[in-house]
mmCIF file of C-alpha atoms in Angstrom:
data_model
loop_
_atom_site.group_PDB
_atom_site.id
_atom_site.type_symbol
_atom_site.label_atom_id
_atom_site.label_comp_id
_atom_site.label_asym_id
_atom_site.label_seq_id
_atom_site.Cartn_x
_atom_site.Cartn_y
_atom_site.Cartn_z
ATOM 1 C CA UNK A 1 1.348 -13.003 -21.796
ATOM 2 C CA UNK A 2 -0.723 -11.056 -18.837
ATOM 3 C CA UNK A 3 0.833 -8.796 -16.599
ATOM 4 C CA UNK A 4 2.112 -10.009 -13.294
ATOM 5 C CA UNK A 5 1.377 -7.075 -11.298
ATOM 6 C CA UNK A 6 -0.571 -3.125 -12.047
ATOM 7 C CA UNK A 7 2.722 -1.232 -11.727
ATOM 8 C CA UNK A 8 3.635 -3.489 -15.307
ATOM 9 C CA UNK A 9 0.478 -2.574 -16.870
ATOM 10 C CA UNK A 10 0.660 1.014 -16.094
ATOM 11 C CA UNK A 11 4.100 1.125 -17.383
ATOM 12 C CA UNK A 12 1.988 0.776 -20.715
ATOM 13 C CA UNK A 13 -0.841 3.097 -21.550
ATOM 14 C CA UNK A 14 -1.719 1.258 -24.237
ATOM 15 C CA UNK A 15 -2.110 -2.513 -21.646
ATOM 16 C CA UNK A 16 -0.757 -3.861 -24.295
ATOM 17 C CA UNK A 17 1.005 -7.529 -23.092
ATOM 18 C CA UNK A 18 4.378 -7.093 -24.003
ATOM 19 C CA UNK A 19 6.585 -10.683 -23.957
ATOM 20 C CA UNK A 20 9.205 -10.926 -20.769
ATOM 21 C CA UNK A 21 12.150 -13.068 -20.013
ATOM 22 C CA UNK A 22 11.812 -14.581 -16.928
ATOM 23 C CA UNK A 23 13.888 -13.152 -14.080
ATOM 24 C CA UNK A 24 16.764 -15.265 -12.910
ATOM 25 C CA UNK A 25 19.833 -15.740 -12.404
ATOM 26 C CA UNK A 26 22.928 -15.965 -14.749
ATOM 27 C CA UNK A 27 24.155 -19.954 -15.518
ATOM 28 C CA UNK A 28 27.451 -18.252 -14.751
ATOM 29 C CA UNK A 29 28.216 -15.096 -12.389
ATOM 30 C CA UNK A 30 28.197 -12.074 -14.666
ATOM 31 C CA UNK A 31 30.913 -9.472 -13.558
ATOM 32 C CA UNK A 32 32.592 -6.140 -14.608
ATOM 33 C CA UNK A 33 33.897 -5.567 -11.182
ATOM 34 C CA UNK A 34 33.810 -8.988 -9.279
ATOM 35 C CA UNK A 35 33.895 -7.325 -5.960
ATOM 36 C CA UNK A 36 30.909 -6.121 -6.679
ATOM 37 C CA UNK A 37 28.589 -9.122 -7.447
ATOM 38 C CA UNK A 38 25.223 -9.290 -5.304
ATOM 39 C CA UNK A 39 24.626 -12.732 -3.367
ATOM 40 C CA UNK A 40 20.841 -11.792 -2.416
ATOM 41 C CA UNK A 41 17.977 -9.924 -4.808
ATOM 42 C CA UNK A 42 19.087 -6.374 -4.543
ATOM 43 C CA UNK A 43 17.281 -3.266 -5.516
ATOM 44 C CA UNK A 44 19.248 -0.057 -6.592
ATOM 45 C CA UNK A 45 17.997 3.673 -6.495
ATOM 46 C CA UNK A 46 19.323 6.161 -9.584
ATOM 47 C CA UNK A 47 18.978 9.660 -8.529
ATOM 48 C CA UNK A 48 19.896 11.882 -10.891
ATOM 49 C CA UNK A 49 21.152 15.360 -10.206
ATOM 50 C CA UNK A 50 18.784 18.765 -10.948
ATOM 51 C CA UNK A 51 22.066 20.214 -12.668
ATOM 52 C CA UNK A 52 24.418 17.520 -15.129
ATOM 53 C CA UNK A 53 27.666 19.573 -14.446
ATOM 54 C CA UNK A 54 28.334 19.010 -10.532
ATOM 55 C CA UNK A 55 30.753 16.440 -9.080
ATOM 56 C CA UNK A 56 27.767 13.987 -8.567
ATOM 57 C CA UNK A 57 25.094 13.869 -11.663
ATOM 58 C CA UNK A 58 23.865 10.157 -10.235
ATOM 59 C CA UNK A 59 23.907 8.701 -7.014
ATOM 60 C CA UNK A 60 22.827 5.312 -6.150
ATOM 61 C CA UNK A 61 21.506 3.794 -3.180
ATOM 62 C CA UNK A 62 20.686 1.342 -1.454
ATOM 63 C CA UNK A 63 16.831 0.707 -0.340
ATOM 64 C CA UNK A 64 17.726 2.549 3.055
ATOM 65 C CA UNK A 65 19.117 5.436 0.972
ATOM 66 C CA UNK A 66 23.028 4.142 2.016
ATOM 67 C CA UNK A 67 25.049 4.938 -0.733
ATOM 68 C CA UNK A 68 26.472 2.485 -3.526
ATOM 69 C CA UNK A 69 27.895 4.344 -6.116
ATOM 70 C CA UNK A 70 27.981 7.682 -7.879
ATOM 71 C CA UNK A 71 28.681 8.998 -11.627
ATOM 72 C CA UNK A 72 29.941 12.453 -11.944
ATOM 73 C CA UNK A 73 28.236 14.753 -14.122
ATOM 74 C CA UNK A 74 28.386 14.960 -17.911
ATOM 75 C CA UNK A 75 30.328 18.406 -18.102
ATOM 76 C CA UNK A 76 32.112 17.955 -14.893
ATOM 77 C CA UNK A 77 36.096 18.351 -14.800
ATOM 78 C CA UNK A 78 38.304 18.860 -17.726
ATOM 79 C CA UNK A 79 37.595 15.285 -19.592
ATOM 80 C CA UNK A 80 34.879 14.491 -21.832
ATOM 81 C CA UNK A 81 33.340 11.482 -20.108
ATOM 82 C CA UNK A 82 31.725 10.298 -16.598
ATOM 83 C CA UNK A 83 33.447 8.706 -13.882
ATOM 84 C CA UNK A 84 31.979 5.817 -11.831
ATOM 85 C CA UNK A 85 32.714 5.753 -8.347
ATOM 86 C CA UNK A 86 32.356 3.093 -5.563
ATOM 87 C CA UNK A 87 30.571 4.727 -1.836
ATOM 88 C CA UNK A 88 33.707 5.832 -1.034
ATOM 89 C CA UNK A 89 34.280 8.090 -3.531
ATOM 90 C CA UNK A 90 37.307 5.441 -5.330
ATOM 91 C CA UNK A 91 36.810 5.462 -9.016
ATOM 92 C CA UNK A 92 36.131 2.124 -11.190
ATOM 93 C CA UNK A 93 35.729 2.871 -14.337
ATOM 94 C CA UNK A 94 35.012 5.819 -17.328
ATOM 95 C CA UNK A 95 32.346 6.346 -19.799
ATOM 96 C CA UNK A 96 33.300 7.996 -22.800
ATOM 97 C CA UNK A 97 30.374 8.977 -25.339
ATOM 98 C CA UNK A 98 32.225 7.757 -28.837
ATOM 99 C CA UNK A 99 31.031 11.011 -30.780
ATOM 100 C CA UNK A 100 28.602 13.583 -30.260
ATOM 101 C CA UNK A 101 26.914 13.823 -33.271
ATOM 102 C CA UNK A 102 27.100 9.701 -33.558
ATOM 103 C CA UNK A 103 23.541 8.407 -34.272
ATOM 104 C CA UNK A 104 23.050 5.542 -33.245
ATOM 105 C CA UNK A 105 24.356 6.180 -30.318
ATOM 106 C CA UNK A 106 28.286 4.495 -28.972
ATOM 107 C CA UNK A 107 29.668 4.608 -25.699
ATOM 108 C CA UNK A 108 33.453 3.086 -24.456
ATOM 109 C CA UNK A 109 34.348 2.086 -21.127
ATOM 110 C CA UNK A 110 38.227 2.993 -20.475
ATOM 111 C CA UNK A 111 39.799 1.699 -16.314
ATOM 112 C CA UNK A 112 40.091 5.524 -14.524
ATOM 113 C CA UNK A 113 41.863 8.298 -16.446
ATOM 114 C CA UNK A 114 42.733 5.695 -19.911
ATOM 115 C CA UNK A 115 41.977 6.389 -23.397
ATOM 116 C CA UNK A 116 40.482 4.912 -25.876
ATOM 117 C CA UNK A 117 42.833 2.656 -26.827
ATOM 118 C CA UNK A 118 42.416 0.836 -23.501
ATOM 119 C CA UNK A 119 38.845 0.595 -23.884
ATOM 120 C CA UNK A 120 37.550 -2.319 -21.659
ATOM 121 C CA UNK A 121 33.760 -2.851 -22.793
ATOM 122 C CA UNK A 122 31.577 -0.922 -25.618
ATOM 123 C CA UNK A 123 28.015 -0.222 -25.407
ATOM 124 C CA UNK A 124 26.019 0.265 -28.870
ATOM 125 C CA UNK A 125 22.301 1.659 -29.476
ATOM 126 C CA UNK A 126 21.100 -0.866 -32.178
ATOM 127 C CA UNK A 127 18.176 1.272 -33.594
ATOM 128 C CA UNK A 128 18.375 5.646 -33.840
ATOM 129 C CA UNK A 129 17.281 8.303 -31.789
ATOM 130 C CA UNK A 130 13.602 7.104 -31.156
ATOM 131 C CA UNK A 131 15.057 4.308 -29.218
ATOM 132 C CA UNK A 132 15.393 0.833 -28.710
ATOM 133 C CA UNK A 133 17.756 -1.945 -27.604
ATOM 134 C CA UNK A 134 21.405 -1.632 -26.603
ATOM 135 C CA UNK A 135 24.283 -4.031 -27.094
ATOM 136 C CA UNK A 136 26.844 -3.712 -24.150
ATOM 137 C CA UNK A 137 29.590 -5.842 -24.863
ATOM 138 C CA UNK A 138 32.879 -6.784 -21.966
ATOM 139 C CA UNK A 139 35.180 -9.501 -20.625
ATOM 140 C CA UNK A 140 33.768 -11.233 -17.782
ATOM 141 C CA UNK A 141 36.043 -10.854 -15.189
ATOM 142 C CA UNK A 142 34.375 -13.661 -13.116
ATOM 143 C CA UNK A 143 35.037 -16.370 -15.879
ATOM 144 C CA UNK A 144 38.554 -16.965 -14.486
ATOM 145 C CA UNK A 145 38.322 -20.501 -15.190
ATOM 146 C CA UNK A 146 38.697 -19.944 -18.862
ATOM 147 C CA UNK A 147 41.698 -20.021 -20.742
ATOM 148 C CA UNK A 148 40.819 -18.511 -24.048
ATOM 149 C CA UNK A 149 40.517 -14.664 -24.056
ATOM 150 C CA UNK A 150 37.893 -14.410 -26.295
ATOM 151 C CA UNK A 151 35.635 -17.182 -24.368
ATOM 152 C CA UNK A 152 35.184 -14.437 -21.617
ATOM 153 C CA UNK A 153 33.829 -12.192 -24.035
ATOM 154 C CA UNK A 154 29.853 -11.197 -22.974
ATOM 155 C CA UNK A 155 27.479 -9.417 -24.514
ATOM 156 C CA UNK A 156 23.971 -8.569 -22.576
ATOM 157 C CA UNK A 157 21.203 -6.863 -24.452
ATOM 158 C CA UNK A 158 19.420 -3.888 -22.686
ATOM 159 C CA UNK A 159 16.015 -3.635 -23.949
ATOM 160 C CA UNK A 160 13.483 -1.016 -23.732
ATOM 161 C CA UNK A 161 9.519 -1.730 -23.180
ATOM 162 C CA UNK A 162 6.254 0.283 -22.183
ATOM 163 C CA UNK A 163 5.219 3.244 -23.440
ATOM 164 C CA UNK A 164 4.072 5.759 -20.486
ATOM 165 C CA UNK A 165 7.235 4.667 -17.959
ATOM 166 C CA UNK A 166 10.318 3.863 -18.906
ATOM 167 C CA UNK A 167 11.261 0.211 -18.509
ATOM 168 C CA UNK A 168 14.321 -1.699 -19.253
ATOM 169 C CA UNK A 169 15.263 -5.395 -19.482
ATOM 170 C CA UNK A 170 18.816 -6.418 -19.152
ATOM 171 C CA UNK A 171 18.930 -10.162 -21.065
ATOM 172 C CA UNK A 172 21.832 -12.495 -20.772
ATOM 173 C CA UNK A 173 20.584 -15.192 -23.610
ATOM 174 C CA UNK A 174 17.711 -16.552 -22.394
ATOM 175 C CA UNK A 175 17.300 -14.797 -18.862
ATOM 176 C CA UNK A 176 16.441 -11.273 -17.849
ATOM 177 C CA UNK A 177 19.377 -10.771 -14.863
ATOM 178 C CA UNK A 178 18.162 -7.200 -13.952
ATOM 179 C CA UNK A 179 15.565 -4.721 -14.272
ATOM 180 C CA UNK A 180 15.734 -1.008 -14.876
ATOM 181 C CA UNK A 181 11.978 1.049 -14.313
ATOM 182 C CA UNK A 182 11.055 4.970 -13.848
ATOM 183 C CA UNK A 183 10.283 4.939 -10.149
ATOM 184 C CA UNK A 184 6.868 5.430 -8.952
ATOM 185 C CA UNK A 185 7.942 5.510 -5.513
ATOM 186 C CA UNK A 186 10.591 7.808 -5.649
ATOM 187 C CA UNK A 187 9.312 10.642 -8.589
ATOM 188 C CA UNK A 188 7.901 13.727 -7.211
ATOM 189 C CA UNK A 189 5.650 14.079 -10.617
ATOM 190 C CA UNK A 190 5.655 11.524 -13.321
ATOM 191 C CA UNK A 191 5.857 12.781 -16.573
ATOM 192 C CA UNK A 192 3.928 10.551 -19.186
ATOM 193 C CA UNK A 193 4.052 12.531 -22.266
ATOM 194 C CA UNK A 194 6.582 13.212 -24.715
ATOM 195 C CA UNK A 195 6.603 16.641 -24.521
ATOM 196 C CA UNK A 196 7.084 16.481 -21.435
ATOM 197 C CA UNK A 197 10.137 14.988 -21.374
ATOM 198 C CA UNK A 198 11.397 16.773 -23.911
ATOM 199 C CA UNK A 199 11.938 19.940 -21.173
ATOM 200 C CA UNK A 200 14.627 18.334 -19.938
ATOM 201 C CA UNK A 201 13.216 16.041 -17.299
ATOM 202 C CA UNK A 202 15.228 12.776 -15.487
ATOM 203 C CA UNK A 203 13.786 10.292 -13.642
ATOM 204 C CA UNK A 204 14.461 8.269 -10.480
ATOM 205 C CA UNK A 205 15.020 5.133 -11.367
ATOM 206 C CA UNK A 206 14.879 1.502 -9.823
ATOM 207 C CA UNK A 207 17.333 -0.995 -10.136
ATOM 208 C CA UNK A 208 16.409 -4.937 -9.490
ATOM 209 C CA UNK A 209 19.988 -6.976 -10.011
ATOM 210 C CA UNK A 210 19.567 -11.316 -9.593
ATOM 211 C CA UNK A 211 22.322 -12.707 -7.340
ATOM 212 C CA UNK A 212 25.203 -13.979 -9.612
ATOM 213 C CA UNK A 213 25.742 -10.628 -11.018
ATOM 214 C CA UNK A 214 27.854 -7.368 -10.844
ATOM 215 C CA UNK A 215 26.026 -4.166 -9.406
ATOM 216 C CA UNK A 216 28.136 -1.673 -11.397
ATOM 217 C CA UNK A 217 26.621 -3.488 -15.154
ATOM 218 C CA UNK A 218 23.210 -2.866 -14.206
#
């Protein structure tokens, strides 16, 4: 498979063709937080704070730079975990890292200020610290029409690809409903080598979300 466009191949410094899911929407809307499903193509902007501690580690925008949501910082406040906020500030939900010293990786999402017995979705790194893909598993709140419990269970697969940019699928079956990528547009520098990154760097990223399917899962 070719690349569609330069900004894929230079995700890759290798140009290696690397094997995409088409990007579409879901057969069924996909939702977390139903209020939140896109009707049009939408593209997101992470920005991520210089300093992890404050109020606001991430905000994302919209295109114009109007605000959509923001994730507080990963030593912020007295709990161990990030809160994800709508524009207005209203929480939606908390993610909890499972362990620390967990590898692979484990994260639980609890409704504002629950535990972990009243976790609501799981998210689950299926490789070790080098990377690869992640299984995010949750009820679909926008399958109302089923009876069964367990039929509304979903899982989407987040999977990782290029070497020089960060890029991230996020595959419902057979379709890719959203796109994560390291921002050209919106890095000052980009930083294309491992060590790098290792000092600590975090990059702007963009967002692409199908209509059909919940901002806040992307």
């Amino acid at each position: 498979m070719s690349y569609t466009s330069y900004s894929d191949a230079r995700i890759s410094r290798a140009f290696r063709p690397v094997p995409r899911l088409v990007l579409k929407s879901p057969e069924r809307e996909v939702a977390f937080r139903t209020e939140h499903v896109v009707r049009a193509k939408t593209t997101l902007i992470l920005k991520p704070a210089r300093d992890d501690s404050l109020e606001v580690g991430y905000r994302i925008v919209h295109e114009d730079n109007n605000p959509a949501f923001t994730v507080t910082g990963r030593k912020f406040g007295d709990r161990s975990c990030r809160e994800f906020r709508d524009a207005s500030g209203l929480p939606l939900f908390d993610i909890h890292r499972w362990s620390a010293l967990s590898v692979p990786f484990h994260w639980y999402f609890t409704m504002p200020g629950s535990d972990r017995k009243s976790k609501i979705a799981t998210a689950d790194t299926q490789t070790s610290l080098k990377g690869g893909d992640l299984k995010f598993t949750f009820q679909n709140l926008a399958a109302s029409d089923l009876k069964m419990e367990s039929e509304k269970d979903v899982t989407l697969m987040v999977r990782r690809h290029g070497e020089a940019l960060r890029l991230f699928d996020i595959i419902d079956g057979d379709r890719r409903i959203g796109e994560v990528r390291e921002s050209i547009r919106h890095n000052e520098k980009l930083y294309l080598t491992k060590r790098s990154r290792r000092q600590g760097f975090r990059p702007a990223l963009e967002i692409i979300i199908v209509p059909g399917v919940d901002a806040t899962l992307v």
